[in-house]
CSV table of C-alpha atoms and ligand atoms in Angstrom, one decimal:
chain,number,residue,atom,x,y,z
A,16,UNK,CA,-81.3,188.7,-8.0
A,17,UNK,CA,-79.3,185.8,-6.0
A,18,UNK,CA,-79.9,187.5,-2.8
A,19,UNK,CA,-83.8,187.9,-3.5
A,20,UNK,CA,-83.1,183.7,-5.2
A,21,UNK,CA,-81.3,183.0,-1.3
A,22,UNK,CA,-84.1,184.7,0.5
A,23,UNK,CA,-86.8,182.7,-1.2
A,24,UNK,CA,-84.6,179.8,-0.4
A,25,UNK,CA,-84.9,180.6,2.9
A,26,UNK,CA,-88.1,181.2,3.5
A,27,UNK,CA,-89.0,178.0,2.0
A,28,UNK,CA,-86.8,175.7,3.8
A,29,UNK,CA,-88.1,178.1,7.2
A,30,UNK,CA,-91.8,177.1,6.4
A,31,UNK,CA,-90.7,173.2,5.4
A,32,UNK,CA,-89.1,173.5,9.0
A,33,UNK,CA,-92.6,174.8,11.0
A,34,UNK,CA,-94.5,172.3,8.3
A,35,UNK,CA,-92.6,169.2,9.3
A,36,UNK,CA,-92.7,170.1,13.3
A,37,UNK,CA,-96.6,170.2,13.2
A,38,UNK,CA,-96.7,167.1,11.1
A,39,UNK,CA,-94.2,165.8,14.1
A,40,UNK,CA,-95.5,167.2,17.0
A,41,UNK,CA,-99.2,167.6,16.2
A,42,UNK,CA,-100.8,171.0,16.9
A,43,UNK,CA,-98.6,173.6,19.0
A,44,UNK,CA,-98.3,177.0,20.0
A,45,UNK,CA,-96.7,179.6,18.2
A,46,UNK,CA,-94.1,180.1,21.1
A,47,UNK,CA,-93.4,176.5,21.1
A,48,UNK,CA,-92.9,176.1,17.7
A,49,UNK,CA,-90.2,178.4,18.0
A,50,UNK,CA,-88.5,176.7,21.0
A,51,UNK,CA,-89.1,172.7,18.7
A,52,UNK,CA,-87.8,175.1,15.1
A,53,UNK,CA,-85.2,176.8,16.9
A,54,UNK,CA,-86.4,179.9,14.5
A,55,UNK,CA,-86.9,183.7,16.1
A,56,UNK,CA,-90.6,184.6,17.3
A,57,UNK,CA,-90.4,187.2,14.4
A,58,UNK,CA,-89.6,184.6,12.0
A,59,UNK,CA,-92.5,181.5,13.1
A,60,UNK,CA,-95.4,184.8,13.0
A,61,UNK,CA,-94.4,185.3,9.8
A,62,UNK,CA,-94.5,182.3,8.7
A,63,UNK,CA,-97.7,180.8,10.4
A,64,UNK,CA,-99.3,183.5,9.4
A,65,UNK,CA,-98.8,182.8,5.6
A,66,UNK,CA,-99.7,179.7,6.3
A,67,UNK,CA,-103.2,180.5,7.9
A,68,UNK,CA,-104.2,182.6,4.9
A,69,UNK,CA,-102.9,180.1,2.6
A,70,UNK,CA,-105.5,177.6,4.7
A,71,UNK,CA,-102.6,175.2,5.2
A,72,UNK,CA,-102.9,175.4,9.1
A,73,UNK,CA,-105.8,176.1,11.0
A,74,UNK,CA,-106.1,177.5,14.2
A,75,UNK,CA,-107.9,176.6,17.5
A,76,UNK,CA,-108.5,177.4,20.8
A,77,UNK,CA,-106.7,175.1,23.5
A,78,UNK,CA,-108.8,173.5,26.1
A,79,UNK,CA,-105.9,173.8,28.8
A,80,UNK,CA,-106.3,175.2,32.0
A,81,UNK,CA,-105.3,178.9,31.5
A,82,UNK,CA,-102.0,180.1,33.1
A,83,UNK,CA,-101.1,183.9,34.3
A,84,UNK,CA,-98.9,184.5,31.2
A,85,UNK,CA,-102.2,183.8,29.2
A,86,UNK,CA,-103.5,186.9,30.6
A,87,UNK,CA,-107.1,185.6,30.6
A,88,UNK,CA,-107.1,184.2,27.3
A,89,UNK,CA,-106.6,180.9,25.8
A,90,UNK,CA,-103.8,179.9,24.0
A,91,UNK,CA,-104.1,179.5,20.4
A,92,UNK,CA,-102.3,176.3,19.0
A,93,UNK,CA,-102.0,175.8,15.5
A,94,UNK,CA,-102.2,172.6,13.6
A,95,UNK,CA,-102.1,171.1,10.2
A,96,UNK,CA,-105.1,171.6,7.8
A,97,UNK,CA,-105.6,167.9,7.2
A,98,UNK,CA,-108.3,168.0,4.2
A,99,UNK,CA,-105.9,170.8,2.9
A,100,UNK,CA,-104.2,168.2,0.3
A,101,UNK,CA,-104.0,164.7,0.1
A,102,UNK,CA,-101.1,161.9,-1.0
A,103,UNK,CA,-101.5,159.0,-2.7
A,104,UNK,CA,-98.6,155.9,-1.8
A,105,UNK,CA,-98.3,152.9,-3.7
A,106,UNK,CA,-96.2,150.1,-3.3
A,107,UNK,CA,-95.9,147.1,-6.1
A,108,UNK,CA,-94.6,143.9,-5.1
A,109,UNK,CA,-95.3,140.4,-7.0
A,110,UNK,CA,-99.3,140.3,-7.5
A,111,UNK,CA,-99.9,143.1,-5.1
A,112,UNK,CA,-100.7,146.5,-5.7
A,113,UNK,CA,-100.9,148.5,-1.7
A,114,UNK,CA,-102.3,151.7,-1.9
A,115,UNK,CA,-102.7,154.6,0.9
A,116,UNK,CA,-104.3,157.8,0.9
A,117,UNK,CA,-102.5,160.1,2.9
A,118,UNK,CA,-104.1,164.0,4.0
A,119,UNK,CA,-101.9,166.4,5.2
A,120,UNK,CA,-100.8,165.9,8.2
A,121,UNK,CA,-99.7,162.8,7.6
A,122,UNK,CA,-102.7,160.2,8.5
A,123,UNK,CA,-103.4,157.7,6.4
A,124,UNK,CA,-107.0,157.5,5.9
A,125,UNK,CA,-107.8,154.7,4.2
A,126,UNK,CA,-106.0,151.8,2.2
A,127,UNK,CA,-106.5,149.0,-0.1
A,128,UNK,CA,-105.0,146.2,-1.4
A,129,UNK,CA,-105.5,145.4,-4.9
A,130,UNK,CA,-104.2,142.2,-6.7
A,131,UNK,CA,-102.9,141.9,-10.2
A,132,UNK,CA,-101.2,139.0,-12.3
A,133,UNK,CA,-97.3,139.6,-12.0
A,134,UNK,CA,-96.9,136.4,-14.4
A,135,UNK,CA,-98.4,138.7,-17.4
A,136,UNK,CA,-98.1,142.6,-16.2
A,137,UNK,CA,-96.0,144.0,-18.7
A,138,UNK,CA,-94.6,147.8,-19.7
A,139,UNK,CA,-98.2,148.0,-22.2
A,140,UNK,CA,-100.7,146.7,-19.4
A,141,UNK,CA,-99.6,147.7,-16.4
A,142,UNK,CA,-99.7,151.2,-16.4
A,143,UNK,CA,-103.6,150.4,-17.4
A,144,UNK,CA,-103.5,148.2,-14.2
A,145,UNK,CA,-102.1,151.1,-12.1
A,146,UNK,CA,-104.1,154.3,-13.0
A,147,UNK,CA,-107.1,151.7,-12.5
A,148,UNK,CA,-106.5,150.7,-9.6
A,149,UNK,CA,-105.9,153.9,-7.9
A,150,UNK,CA,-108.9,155.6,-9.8
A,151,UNK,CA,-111.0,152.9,-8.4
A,152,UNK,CA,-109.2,153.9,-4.7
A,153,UNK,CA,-109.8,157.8,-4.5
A,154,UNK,CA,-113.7,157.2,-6.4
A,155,UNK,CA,-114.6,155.1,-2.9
A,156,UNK,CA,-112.8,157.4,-0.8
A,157,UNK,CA,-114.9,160.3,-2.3
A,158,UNK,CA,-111.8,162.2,-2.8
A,159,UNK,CA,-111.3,163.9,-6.0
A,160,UNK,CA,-108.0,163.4,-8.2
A,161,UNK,CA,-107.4,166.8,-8.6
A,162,UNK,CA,-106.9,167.2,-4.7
A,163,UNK,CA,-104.0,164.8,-5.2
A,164,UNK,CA,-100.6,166.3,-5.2
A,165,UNK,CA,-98.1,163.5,-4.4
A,166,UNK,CA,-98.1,159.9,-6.2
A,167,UNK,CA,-95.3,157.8,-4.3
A,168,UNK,CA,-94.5,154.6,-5.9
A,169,UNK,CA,-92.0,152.1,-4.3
A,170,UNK,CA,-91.5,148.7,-6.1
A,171,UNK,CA,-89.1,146.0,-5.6
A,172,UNK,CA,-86.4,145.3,-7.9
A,173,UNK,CA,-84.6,147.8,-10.5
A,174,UNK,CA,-85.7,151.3,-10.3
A,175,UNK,CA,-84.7,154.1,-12.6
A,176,UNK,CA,-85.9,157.1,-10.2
A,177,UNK,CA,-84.5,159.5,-13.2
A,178,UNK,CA,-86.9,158.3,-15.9
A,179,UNK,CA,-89.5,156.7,-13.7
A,180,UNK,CA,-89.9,153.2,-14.7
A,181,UNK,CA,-89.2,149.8,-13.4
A,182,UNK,CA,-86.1,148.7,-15.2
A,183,UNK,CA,-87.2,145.0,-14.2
A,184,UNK,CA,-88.5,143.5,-11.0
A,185,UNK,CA,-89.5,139.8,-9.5
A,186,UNK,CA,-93.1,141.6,-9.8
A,187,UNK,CA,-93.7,141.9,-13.3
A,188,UNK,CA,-93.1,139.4,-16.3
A,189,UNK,CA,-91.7,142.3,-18.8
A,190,UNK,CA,-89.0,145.0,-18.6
A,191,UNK,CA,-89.0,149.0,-18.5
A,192,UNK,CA,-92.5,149.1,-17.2
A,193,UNK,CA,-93.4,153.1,-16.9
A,194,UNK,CA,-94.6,154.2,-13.4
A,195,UNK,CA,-94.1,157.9,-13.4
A,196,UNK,CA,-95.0,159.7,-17.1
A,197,UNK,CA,-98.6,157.4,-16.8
A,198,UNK,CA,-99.4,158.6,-13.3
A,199,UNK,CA,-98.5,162.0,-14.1
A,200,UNK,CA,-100.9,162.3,-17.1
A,201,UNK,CA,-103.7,160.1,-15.8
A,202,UNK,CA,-103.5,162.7,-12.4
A,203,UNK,CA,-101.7,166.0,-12.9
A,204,UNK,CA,-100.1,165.0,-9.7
A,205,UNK,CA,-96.4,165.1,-8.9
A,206,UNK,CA,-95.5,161.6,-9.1
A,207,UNK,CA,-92.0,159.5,-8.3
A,208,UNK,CA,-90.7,156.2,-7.6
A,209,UNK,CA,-88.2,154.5,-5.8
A,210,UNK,CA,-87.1,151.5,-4.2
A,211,UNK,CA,-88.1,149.3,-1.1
A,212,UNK,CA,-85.1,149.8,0.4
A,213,UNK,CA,-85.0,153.5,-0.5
A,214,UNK,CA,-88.0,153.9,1.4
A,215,UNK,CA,-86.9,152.1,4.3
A,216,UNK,CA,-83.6,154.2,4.6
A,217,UNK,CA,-86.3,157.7,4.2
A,218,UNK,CA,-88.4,156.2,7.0
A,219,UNK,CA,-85.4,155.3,9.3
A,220,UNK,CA,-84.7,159.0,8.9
A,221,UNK,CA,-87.9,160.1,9.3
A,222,UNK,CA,-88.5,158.3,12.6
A,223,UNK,CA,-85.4,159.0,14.2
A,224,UNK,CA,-83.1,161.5,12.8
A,225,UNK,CA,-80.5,161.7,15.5
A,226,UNK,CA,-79.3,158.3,15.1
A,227,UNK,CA,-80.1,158.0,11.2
A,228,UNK,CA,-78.4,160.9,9.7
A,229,UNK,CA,-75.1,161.7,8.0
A,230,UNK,CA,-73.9,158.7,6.5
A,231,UNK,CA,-75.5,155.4,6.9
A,232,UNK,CA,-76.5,152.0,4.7
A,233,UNK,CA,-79.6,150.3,5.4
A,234,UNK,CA,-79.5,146.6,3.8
A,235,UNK,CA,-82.6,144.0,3.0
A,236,UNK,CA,-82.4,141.3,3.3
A,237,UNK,CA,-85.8,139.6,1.6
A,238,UNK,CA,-86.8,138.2,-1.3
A,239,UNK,CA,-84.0,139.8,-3.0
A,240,UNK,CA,-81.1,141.8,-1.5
A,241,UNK,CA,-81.2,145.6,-1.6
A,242,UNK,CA,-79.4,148.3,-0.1
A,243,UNK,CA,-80.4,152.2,0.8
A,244,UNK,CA,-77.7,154.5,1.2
A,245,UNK,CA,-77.6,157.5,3.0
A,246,UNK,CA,-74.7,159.8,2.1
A,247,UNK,CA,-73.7,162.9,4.0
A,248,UNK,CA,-77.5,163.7,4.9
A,249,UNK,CA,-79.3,162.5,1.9
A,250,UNK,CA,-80.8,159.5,-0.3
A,251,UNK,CA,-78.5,158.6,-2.6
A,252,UNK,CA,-79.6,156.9,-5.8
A,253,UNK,CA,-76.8,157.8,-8.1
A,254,UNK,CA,-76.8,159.6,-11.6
A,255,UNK,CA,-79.6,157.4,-13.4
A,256,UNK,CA,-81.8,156.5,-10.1
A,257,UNK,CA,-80.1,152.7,-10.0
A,258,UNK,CA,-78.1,153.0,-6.9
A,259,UNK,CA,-77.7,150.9,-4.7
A,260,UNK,CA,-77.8,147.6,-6.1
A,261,UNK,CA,-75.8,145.3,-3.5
A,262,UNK,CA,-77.3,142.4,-4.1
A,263,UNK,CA,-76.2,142.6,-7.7
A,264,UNK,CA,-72.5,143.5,-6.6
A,265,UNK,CA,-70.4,140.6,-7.8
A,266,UNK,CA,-68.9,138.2,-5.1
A,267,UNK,CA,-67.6,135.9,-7.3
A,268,UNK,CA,-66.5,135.7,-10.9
A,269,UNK,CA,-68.4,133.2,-12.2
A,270,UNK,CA,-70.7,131.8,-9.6
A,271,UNK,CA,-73.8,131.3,-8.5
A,272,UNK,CA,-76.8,131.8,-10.8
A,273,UNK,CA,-78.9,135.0,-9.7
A,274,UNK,CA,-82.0,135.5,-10.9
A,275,UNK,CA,-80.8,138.6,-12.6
A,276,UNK,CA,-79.0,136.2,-15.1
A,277,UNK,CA,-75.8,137.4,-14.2
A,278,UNK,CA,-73.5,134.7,-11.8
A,279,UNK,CA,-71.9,135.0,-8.9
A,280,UNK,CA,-73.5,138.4,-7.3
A,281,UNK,CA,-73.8,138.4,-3.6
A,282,UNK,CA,-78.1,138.3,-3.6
A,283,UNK,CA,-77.1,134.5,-5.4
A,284,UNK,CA,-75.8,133.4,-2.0
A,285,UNK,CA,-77.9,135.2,0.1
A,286,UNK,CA,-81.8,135.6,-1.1
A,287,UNK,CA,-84.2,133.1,0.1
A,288,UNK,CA,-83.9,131.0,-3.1
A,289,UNK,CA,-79.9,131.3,-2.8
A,290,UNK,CA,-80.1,129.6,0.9
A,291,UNK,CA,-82.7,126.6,-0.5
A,292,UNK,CA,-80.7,125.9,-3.1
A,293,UNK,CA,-77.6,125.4,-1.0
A,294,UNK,CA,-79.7,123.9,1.5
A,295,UNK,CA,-81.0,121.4,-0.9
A,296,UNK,CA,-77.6,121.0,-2.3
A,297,UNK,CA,-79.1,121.8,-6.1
A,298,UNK,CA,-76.4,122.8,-8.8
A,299,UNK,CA,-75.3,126.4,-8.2
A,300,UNK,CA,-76.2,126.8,-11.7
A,301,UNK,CA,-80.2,125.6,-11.0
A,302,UNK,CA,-82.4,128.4,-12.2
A,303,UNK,CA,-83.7,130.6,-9.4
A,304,UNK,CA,-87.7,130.9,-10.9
A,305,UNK,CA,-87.2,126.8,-10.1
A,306,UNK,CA,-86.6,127.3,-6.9
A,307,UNK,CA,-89.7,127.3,-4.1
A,308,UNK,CA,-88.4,129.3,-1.7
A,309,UNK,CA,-90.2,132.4,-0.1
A,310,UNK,CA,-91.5,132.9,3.3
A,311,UNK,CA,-92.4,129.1,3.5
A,312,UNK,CA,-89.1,128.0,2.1
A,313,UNK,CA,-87.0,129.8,4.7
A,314,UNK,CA,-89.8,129.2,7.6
A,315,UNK,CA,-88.6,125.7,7.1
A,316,UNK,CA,-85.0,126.2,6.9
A,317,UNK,CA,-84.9,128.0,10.4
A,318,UNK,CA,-87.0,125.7,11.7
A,319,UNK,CA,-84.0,122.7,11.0
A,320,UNK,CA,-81.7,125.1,12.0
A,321,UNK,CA,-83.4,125.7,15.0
A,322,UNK,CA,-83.5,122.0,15.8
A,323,UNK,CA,-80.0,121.7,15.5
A,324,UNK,CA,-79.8,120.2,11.9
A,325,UNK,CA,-76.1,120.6,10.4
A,326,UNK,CA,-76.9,121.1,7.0
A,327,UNK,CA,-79.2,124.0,7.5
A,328,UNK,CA,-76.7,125.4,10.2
A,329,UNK,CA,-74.1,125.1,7.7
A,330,UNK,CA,-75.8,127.4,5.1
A,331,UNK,CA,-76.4,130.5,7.4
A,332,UNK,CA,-73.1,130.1,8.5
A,333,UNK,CA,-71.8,130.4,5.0
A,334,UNK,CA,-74.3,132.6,4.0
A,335,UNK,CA,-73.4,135.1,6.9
A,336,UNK,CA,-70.1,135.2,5.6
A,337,UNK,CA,-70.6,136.3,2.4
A,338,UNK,CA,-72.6,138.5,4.2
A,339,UNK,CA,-69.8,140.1,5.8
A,340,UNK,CA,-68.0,140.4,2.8
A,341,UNK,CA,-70.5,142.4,1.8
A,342,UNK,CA,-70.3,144.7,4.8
A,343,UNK,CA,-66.6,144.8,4.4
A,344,UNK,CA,-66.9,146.1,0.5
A,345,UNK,CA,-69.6,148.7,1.9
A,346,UNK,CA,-67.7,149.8,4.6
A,347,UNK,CA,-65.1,150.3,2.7
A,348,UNK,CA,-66.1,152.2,0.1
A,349,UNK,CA,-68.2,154.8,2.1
A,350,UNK,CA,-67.3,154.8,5.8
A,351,UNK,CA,-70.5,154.7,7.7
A,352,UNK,CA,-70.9,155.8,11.1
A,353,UNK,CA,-74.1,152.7,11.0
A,354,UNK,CA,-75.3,149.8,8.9
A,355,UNK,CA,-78.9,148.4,9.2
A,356,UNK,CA,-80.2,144.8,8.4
A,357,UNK,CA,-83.5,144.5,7.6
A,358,UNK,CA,-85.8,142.4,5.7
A,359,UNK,CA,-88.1,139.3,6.0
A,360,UNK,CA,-84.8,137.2,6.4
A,361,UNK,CA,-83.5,139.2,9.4
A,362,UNK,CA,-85.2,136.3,11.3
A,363,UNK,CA,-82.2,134.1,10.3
A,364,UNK,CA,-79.4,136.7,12.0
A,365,UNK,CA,-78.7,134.3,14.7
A,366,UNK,CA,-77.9,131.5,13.0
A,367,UNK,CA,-75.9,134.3,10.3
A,368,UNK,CA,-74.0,136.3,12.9
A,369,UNK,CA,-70.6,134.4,13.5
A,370,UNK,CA,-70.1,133.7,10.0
A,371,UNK,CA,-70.7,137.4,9.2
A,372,UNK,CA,-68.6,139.2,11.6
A,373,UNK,CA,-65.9,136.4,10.8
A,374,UNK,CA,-66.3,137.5,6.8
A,375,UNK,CA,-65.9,141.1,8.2
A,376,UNK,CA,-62.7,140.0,9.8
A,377,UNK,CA,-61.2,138.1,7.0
A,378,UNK,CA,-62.0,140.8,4.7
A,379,UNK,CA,-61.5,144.2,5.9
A,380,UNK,CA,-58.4,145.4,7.8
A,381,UNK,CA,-59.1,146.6,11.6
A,382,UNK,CA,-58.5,150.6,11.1
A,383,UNK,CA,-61.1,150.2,8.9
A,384,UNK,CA,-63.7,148.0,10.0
A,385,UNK,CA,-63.9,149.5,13.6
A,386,UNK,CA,-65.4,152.5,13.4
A,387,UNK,CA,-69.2,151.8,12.7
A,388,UNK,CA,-72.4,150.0,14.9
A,389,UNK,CA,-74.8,147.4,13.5
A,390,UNK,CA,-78.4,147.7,13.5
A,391,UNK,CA,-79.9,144.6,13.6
A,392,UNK,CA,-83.7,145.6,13.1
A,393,UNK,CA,-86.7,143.9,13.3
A,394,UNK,CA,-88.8,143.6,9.5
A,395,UNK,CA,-92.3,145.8,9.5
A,396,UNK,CA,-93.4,146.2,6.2
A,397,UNK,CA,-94.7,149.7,7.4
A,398,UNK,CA,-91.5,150.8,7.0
A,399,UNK,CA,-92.2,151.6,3.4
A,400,UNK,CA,-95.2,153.4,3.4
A,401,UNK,CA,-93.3,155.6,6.3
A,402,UNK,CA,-90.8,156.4,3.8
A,403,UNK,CA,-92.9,157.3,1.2
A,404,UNK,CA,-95.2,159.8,2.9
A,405,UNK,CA,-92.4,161.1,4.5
A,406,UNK,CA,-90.8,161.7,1.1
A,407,UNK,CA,-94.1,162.9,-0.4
A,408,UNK,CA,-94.6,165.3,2.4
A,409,UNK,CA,-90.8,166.8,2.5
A,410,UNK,CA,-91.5,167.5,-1.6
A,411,UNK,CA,-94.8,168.9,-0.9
A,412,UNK,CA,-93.5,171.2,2.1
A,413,UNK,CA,-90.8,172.7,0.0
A,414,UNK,CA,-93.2,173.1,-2.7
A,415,UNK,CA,-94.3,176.8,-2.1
A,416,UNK,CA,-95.7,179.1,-2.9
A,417,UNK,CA,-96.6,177.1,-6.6
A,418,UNK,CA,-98.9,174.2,-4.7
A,419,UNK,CA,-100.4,176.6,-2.2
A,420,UNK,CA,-101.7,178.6,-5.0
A,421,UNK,CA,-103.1,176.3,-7.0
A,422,UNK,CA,-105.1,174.6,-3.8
A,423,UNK,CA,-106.3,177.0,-1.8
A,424,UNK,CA,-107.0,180.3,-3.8
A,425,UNK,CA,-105.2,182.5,-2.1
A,426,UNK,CA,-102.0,183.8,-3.6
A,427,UNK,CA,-99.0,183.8,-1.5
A,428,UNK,CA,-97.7,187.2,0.3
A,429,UNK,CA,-95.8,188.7,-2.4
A,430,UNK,CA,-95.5,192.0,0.0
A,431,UNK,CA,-92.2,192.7,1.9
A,432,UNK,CA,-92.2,190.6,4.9
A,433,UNK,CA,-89.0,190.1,6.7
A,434,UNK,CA,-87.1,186.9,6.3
A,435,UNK,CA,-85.0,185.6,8.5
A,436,UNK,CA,-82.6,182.9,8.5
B,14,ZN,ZN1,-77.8,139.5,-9.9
């Protein structure tokens, strides 16, 4: 029984590994998958071949030259069955619902942005707004819900990933707004949520897995602050889905008001409402949702900072240093081999470095704080959608044989093909 439970195991995470290396590499011969999946020639015919009758793959001719080895024929390549099944992304920020729709090699084919009141969504209407929207979206694709497999939803703020619902976030007005159960019964799909930053960390992953791999920490700096942590190999988002929530890490006892209503955590020094306020020299107390920061608000700030204005100097300076402390609790809590910073607020990095690496100074001893590279990266709010489809498509890889049947009539080879590890 466990060995027949290790060999299914294996011949699942064998056909994720020949899924993901089409999906990667686009359409390939069966010799070359084996050189990109490192798996024996036994092992890919197998495999491919479960996946042709399954109508996963498909195969075709190639329209190169013909060699000697080819003895006179073409060489077949195999690729992804794009129509085969579709994924749906989603990603909820403050009035703005983004949707893609996603076939199966990866390609988006179409998306949409739909708006929505943030100022009155709530847990009882927007679930309504949701399902609606996304009904509306796969109706003028012509693409039929059931053909749907994978919901991913990323949202800003407080996500519960266990119970799939937005504990509470700058987009909506009320708390503990449902995501998941909704989706699931509207669409029979497999559905999950996460955070921005989450996703960011998945697509890092997915774009470059030799440097981002192991144990890294990708932090945002945005609206809010939010942190993705990558433990040993994998997303980590703790025991009830809450994980990692830097921003609401206290810095000091008693200080700053964050818009979370708490004082003193670190996003209350470094969001884009925490740097105007500073800037402005308002009360630390001064309520955040007062506060017209955003895009504009720090556009301007750099701007002064850019022209050499002290004040505005001043506040990236200090805010860089709490930065660092930041780092320096991170850092010392889960040893990465690389950090990441990120965000719409990135921008401001010049003006935030000294202070930061002086924070790291003051607050980390040197064994400690030595052993790990900064990332400084660019923001492309693509980054998201890349980490959701890429964490639709490693679920829906491993999926087997329960999604193939469903889709494609065929039943999966029950008969007793050789597995190999
Ligand atoms: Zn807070």
């Amino acid at each position: 029984m466990t060995r027949n439970a290790d060999r299914d195991q294996i011949r699942r995470q064998n056909r994720s590994i020949v899924l993901q290396a089409l999906r990667r590499s686009g359409p390939k011969a069966r010799i070359d998958l084996g050189q990109i999946t490192r798996l024996s020639p036994a092992t890919v015919t197998a495999i491919t071949s479960d996946l042709l009758d399954q109508g996963l793959i498909l195969s075709l001719e190639s329209e190169e030259p013909k060699t000697h080895q080819a003895r006179g024929r073409p060489r077949t390549l195999l690729k992804l069955n794009p129509d085969a099944v579709y994924i749906v992304s989603a990603r909820l920020s403050v009035n703005n619902i983004d949707l893609s729709l996603v076939d199966f090699s990866g390609a988006v084919v179409r998306d949409k942005r739909t708006k929505f009141e943030s100022a009155s969504a709530n847990a009882d209407s927007f679930p309504v707004t949701l399902t609606g929207a996304i009904r509306e979206f796969l109706a003028e694709a012509g693409v039929d819900g059931t053909r749907v497999r994978e919901i991913g939803v990323a949202a800003q703020g407080v996500v519960e990933t266990e119970t799939g619902l937005i504990a509470w976030s700058p987009a909506f007005s009320g708390r503990r707004i449902p995501i998941v159960p909704p989706l699931q019964d509207a669409f029979g799909a497999e559905c999950y949520i996460s955070n921005d930053t989450n996703m960011i960390t998945e697509a890092l992953h997915w774009s470059d897995p030799s440097r981002y791999s192991g144990t890294f920490a990708v932090i945002m700096l945005d609206y809010g602050v939010g942190m993705g942590l990558y433990l040993n190999n994998q997303l980590f988002s703790g025991a009830s889905g809450t994980a990692a929530e830097f921003g609401h890490a206290n810095h000091i006892p008693g200080g700053a008001l964050c818009r979370c209503g708490k004082r003193g955590c670190l996003e209350a020094y470094l969001s884009d409402y925490a740097l105007v306020r500073a800037a402005n020299h308002l009360p630390e107390d001064t309520d955040p949702m007062t506060i017209k920061a955003g895009v504009r608000g720090l556009a301007l700030l750099l701007e002064r900072a850019g022209s050499g204005d002290a004040g505005a100097l001043k506040v990236f300076y200090e805010a860089g240093r709490v930065l660092g402390y930041g780092v320096a609790r991170v850092i010392a809590m889960i040893d990465p081999k690389r950090i990441v910073l990120t965000g719409a607020a990135v921008r401001a990095f010049s003006f935030m470095e000294k202070g930061m690496w002086e924070g790291l100074e003051e607050a980390l001893v040197a064994d400690l704080r030595n052993n790990f590279s900064l990332d400084v990266m660019p923001w492309n709010e693509d980054f998201i959608r890349t980490g959701l489809i890429a964490q639709s498509m490693e679920r829906l890889d491993k999926d087997f044989p329960g999604t193939v049947s469903r889709f494609s009539g065929h039943m999966a080879r029950k008969d007793g093909e050789e597995v190999s590890a």
